[in-house]
mmCIF file of C-alpha atoms in Angstrom:
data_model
loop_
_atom_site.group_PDB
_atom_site.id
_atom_site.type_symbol
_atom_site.label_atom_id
_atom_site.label_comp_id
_atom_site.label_asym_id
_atom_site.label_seq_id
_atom_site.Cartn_x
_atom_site.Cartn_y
_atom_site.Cartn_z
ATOM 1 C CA UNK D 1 13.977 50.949 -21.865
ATOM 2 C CA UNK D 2 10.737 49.732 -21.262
ATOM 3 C CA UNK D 3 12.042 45.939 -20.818
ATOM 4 C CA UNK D 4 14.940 46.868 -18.178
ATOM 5 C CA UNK D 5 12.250 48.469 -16.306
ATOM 6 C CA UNK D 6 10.241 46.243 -15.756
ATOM 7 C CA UNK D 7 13.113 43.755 -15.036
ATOM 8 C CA UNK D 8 14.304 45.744 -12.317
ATOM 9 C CA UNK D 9 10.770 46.551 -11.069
ATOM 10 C CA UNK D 10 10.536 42.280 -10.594
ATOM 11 C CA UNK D 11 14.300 42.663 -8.823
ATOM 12 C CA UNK D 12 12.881 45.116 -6.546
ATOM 13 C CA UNK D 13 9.900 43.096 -5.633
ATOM 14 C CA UNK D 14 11.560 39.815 -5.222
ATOM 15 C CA UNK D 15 13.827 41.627 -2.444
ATOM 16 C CA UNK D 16 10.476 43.291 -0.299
ATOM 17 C CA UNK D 17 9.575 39.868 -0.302
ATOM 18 C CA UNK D 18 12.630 38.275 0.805
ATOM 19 C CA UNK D 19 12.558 40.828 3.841
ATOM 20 C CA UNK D 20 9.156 40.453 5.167
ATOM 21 C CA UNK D 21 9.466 38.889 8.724
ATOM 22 C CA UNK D 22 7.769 34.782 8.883
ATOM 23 C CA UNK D 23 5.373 35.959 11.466
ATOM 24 C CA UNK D 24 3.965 38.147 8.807
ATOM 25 C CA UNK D 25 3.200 35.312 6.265
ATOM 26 C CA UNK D 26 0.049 34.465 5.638
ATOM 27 C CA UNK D 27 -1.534 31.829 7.587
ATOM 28 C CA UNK D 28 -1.830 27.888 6.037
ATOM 29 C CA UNK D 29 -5.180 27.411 5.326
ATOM 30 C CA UNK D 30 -6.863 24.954 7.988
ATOM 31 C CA UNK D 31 -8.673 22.299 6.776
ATOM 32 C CA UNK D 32 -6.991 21.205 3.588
ATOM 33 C CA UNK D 33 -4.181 20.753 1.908
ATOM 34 C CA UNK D 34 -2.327 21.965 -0.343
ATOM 35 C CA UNK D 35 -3.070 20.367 -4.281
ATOM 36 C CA UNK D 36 0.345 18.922 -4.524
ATOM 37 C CA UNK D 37 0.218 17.317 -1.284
ATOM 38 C CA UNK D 38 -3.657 16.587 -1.252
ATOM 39 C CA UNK D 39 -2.628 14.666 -4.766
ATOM 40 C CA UNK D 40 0.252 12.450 -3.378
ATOM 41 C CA UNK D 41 -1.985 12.367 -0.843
ATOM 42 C CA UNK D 42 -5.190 10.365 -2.381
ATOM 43 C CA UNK D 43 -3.768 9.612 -6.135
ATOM 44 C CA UNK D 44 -1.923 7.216 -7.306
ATOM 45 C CA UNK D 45 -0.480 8.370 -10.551
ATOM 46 C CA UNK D 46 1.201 6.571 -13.501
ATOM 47 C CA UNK D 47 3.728 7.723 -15.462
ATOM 48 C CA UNK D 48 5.507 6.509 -18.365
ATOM 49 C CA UNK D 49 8.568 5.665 -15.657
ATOM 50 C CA UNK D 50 6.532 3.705 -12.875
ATOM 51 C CA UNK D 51 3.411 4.275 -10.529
ATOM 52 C CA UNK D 52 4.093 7.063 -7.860
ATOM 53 C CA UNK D 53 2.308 7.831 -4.883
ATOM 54 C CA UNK D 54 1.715 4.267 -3.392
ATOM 55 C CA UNK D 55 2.762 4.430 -0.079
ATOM 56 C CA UNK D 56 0.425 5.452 2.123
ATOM 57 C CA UNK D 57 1.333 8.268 4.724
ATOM 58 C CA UNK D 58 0.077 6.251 7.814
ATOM 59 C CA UNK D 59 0.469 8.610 10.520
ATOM 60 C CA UNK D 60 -2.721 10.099 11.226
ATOM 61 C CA UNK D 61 -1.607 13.310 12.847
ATOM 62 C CA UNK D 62 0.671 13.580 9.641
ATOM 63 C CA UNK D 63 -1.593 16.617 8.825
ATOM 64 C CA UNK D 64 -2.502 18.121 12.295
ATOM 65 C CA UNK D 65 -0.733 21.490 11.937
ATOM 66 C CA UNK D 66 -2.757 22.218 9.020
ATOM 67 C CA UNK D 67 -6.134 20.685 10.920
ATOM 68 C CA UNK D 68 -6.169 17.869 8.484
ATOM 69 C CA UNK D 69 -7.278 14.700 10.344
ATOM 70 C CA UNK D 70 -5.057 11.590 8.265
ATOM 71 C CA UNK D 71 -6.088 8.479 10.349
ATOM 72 C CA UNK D 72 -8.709 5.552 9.114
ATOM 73 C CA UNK D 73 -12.176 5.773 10.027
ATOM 74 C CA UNK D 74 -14.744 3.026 9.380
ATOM 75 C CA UNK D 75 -17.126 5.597 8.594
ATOM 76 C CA UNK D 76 -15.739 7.787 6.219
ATOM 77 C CA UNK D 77 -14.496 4.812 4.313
ATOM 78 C CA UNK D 78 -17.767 3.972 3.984
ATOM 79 C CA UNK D 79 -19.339 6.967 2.535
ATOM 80 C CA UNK D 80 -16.081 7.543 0.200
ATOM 81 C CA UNK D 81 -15.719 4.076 -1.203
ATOM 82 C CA UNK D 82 -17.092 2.711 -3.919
ATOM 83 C CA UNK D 83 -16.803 -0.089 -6.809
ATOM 84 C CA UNK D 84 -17.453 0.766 -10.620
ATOM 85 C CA UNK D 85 -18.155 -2.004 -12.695
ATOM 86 C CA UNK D 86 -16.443 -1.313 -15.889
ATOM 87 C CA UNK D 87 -17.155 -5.185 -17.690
ATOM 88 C CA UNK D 88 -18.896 -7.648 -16.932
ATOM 89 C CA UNK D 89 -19.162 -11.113 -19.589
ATOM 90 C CA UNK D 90 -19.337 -14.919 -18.620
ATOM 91 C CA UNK D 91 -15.583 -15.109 -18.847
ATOM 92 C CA UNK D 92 -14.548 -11.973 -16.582
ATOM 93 C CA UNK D 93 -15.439 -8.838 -14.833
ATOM 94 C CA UNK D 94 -13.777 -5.661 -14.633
ATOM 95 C CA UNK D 95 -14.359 -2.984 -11.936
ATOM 96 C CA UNK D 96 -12.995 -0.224 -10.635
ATOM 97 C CA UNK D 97 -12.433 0.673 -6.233
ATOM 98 C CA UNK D 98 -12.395 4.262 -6.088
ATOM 99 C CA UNK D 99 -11.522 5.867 -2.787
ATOM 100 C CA UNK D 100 -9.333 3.427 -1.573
ATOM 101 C CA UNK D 101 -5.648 3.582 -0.507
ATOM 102 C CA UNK D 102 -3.513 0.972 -2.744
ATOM 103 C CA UNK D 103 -2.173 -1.297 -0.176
ATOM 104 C CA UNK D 104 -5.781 -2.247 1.018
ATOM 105 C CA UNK D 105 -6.723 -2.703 -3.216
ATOM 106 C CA UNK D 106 -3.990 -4.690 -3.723
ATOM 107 C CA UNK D 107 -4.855 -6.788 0.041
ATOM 108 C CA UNK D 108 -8.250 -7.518 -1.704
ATOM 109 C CA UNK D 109 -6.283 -8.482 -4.789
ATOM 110 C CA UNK D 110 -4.357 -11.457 -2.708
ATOM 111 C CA UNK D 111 -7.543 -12.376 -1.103
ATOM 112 C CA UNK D 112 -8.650 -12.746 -4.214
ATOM 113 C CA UNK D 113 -6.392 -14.958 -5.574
ATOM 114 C CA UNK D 114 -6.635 -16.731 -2.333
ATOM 115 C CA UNK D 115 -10.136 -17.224 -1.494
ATOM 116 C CA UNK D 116 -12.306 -17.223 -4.951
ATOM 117 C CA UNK D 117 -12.689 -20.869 -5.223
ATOM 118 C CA UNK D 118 -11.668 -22.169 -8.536
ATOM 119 C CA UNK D 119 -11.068 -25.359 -10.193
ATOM 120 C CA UNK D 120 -7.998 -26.704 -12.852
ATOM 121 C CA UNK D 121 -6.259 -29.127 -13.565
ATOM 122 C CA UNK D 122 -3.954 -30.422 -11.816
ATOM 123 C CA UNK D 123 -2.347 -34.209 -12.055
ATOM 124 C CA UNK D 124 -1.434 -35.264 -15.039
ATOM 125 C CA UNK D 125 -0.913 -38.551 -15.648
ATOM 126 C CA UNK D 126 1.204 -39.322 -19.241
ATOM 127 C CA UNK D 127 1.122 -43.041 -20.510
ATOM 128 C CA UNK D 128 2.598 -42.403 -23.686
ATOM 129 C CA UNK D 129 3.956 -39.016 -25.575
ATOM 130 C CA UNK D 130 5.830 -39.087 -28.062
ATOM 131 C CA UNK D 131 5.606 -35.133 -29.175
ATOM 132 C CA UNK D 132 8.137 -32.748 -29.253
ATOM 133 C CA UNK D 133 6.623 -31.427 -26.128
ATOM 134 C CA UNK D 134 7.969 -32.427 -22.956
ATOM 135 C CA UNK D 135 5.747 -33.900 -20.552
ATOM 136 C CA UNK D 136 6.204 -31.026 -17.745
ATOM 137 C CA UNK D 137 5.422 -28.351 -20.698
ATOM 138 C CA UNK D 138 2.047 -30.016 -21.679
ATOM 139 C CA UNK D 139 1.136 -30.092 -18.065
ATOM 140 C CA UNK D 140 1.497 -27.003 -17.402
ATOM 141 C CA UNK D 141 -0.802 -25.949 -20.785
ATOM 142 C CA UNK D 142 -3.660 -28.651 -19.586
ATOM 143 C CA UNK D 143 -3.254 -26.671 -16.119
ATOM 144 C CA UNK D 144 -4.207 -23.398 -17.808
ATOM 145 C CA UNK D 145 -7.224 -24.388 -19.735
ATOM 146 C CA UNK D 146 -9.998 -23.563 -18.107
ATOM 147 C CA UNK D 147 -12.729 -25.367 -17.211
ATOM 148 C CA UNK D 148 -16.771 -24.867 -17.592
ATOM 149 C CA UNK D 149 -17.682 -25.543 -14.108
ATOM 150 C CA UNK D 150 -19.410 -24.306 -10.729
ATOM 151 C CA UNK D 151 -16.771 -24.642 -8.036
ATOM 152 C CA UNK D 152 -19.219 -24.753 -5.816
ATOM 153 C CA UNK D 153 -21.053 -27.784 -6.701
ATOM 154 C CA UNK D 154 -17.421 -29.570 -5.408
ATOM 155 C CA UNK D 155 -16.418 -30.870 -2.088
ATOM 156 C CA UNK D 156 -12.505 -29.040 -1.070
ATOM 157 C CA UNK D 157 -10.109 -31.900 -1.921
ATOM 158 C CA UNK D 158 -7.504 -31.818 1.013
ATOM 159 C CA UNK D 159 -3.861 -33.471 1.213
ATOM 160 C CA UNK D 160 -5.671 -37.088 2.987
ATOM 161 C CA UNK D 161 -8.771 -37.050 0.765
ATOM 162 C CA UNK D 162 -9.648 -39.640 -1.858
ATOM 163 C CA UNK D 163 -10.870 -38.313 -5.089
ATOM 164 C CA UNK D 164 -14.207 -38.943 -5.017
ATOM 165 C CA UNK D 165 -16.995 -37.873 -8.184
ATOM 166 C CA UNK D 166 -17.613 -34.917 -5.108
ATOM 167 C CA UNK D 167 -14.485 -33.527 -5.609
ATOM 168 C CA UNK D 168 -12.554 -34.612 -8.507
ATOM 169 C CA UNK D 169 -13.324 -34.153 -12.284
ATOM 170 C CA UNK D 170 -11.150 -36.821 -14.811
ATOM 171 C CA UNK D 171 -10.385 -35.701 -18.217
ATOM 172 C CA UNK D 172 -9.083 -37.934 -21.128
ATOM 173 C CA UNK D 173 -6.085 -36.665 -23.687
ATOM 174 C CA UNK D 174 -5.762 -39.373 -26.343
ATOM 175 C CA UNK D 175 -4.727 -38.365 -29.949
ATOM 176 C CA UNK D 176 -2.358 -39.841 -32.522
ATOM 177 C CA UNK D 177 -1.438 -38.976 -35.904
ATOM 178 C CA UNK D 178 -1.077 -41.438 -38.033
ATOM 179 C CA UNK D 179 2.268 -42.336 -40.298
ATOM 180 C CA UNK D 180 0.021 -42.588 -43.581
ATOM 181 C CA UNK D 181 -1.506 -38.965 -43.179
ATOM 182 C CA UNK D 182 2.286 -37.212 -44.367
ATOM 183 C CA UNK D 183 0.907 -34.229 -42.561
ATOM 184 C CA UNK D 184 1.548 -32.585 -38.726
ATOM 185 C CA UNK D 185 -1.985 -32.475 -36.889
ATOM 186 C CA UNK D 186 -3.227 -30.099 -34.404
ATOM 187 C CA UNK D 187 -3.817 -31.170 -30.391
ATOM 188 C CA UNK D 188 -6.709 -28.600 -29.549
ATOM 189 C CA UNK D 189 -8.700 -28.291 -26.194
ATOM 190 C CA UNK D 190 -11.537 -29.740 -28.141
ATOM 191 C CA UNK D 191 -9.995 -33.078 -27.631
ATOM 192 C CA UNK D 192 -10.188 -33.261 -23.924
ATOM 193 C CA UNK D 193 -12.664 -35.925 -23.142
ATOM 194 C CA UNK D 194 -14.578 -35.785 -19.675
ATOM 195 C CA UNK D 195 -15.188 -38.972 -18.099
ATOM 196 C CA UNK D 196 -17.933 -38.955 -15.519
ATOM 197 C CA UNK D 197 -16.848 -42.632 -14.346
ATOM 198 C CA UNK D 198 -13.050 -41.467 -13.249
ATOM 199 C CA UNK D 199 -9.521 -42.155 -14.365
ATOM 200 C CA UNK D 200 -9.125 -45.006 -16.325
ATOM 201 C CA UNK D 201 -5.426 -45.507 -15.702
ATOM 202 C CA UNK D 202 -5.150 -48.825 -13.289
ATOM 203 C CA UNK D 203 -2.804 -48.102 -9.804
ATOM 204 C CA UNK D 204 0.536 -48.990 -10.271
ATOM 205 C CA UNK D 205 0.536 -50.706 -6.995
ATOM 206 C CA UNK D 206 -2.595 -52.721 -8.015
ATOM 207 C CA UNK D 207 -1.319 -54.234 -11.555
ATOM 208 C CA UNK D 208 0.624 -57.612 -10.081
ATOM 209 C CA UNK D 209 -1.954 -57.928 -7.179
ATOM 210 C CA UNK D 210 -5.058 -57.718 -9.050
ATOM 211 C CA UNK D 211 -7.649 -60.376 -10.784
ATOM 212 C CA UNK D 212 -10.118 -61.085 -13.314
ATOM 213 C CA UNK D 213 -12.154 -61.366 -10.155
ATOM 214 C CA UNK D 214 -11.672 -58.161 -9.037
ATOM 215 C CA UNK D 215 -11.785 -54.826 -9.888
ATOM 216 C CA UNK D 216 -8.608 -52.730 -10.632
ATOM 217 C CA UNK D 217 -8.102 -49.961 -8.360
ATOM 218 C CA UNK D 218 -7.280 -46.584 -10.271
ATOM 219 C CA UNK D 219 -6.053 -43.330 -9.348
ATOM 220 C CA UNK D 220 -10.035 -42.281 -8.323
ATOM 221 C CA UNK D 221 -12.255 -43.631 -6.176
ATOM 222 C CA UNK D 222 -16.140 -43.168 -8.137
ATOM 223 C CA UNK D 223 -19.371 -44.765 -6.580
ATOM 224 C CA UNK D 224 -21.063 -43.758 -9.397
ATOM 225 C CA UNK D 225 -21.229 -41.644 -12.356
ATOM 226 C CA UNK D 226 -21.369 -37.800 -12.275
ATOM 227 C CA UNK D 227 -23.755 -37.650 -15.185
ATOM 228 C CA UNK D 228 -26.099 -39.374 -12.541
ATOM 229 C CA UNK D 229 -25.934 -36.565 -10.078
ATOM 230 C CA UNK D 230 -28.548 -33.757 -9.925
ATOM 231 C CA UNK D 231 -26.388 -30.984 -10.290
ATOM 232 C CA UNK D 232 -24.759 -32.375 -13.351
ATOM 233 C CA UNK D 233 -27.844 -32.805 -15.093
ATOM 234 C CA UNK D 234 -28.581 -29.239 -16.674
ATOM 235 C CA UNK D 235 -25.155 -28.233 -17.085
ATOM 236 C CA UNK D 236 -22.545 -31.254 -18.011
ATOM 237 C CA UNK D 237 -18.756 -30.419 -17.395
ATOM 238 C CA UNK D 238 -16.554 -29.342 -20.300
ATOM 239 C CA UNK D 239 -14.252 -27.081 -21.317
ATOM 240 C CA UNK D 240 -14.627 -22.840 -21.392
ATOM 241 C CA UNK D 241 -13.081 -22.942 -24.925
ATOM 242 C CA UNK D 242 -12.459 -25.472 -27.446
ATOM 243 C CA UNK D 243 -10.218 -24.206 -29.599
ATOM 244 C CA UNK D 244 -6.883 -24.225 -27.518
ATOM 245 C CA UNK D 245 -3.846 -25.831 -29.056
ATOM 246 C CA UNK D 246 -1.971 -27.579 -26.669
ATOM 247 C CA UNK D 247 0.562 -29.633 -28.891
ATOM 248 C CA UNK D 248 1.154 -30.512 -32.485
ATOM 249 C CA UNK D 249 1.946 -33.913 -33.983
ATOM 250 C CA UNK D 250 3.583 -35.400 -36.599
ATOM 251 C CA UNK D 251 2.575 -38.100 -38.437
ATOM 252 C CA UNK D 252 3.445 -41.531 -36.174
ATOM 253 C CA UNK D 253 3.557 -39.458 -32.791
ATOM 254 C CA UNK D 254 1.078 -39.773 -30.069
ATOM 255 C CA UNK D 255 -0.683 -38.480 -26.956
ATOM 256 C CA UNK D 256 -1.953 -40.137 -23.984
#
């Protein structure tokens, strides 16, 4: 008796309710939000389906029956934004923007990728390989080592420059296993020889014109040696890790 009392006691409620008049509702608070909306609002959340929440009401009045002002002020982005550094190691840094709407994170993400100057490699020039590899695989590996150098100690190399010891760095790829070893040998990083001179490889162009007289022409154009320049002196150019593999060889196959 007790339960089908109270179960009708809820019934009767539930209808009062449903009769009193929208003018006699409570008033929405002014000033805030509600939590579910203040959430979608100024989280971005993510679930085990897919980040929700990032899109940005833009509308600044969005909120103006409720007294909540939604546009972008200079301001208050400056006293509610902030960056958390979470890691920091000679390899990469971690941080964290916190109160900051996605689509301007993820505009400092491209800029990122845009603007921090960095340096790879990026021609590769293949006189012999006789791996298993194919020659556009191993360039794109040697493109994704990286390198153990200050970007900023290089001249920008645009589409009409020469390379110059200013703005080019030469590396040298020359292994070979040989037949009487019976054994497959490992191409690491390690192997990667910097040559402060420039490429050794002689022009194409340049092989039936040139002389003993003169010298070859080759894909760089060095007036002198980088070891020779100041800010190669305390710190030398190599690689960020040595122990890569790029390629394996069998015995009788080659690399250069």
């Amino acid at each position: 008796m007790s339960t089908s009392s109270s179960e009708s006691d809820s019934e009767t409620e539930a209808m009062n309710l449903e009769k009193v008049p929208v003018w006699d509702l409570p008033d929405v608070p002014q000033g805030q939000l509600p939590p579910h909306i203040e959430l979608q609002r100024t989280r971005v959340l993510c679930t085990y389906l897919a980040p929700t929440n990032t899109e940005k009401i833009k509308y600044g009045c969005a909120f103006g029956s409720m007294g909540v002002d939604n546009s972008l002020r200079s301001d208050q982005f400056r006293k509610n934004f902030r960056v958390e550094i979470m890691r920091l190691n000679e390899d990469e840094i971690e941080f964290d923007m916190v109160g900051i709407d996605a689509a301007v994170a993820n505009a400092f993400r491209r800029i990122l990728i845009a603007e921090v100057p960095t340096m790879a490699i990026e021609k590769v020039l293949i006189a012999n390989n006789t791996s298993i590899v194919q020659d556009e695989v191993l360039s794109h590996r040697l493109g994704l080592i990286p390198l153990k150098v200050d970007p900023r100690l290089f001249e920008y190399l645009s589409e009409n420059d020469v390379p110059n010891e200013k703005n080019t760095i030469v590396f040298r790829l020359h292994v070979r296993c040989e037949k009487a070893k019976q054994q497959r040998i490992s191409v690491k990083s390690e192997d990667l020889k910097w040559l402060p001179n420039g490429s050794e490889f002689q022009l194409a162009t340049e092989k039936s014109v040139s002389s003993s007289a003169s010298k070859p022409k080759t894909y760089t154009s060095f007036s002198c040696s980088q070891e020779s320049l100041p800010e190669f002196a305390n710190t030398p150019i190599s690689l960020q890790h040595h122990d890569i593999t790029i390629a394996r060889l069998g015995p009788g196959q080659e690399l250069n």
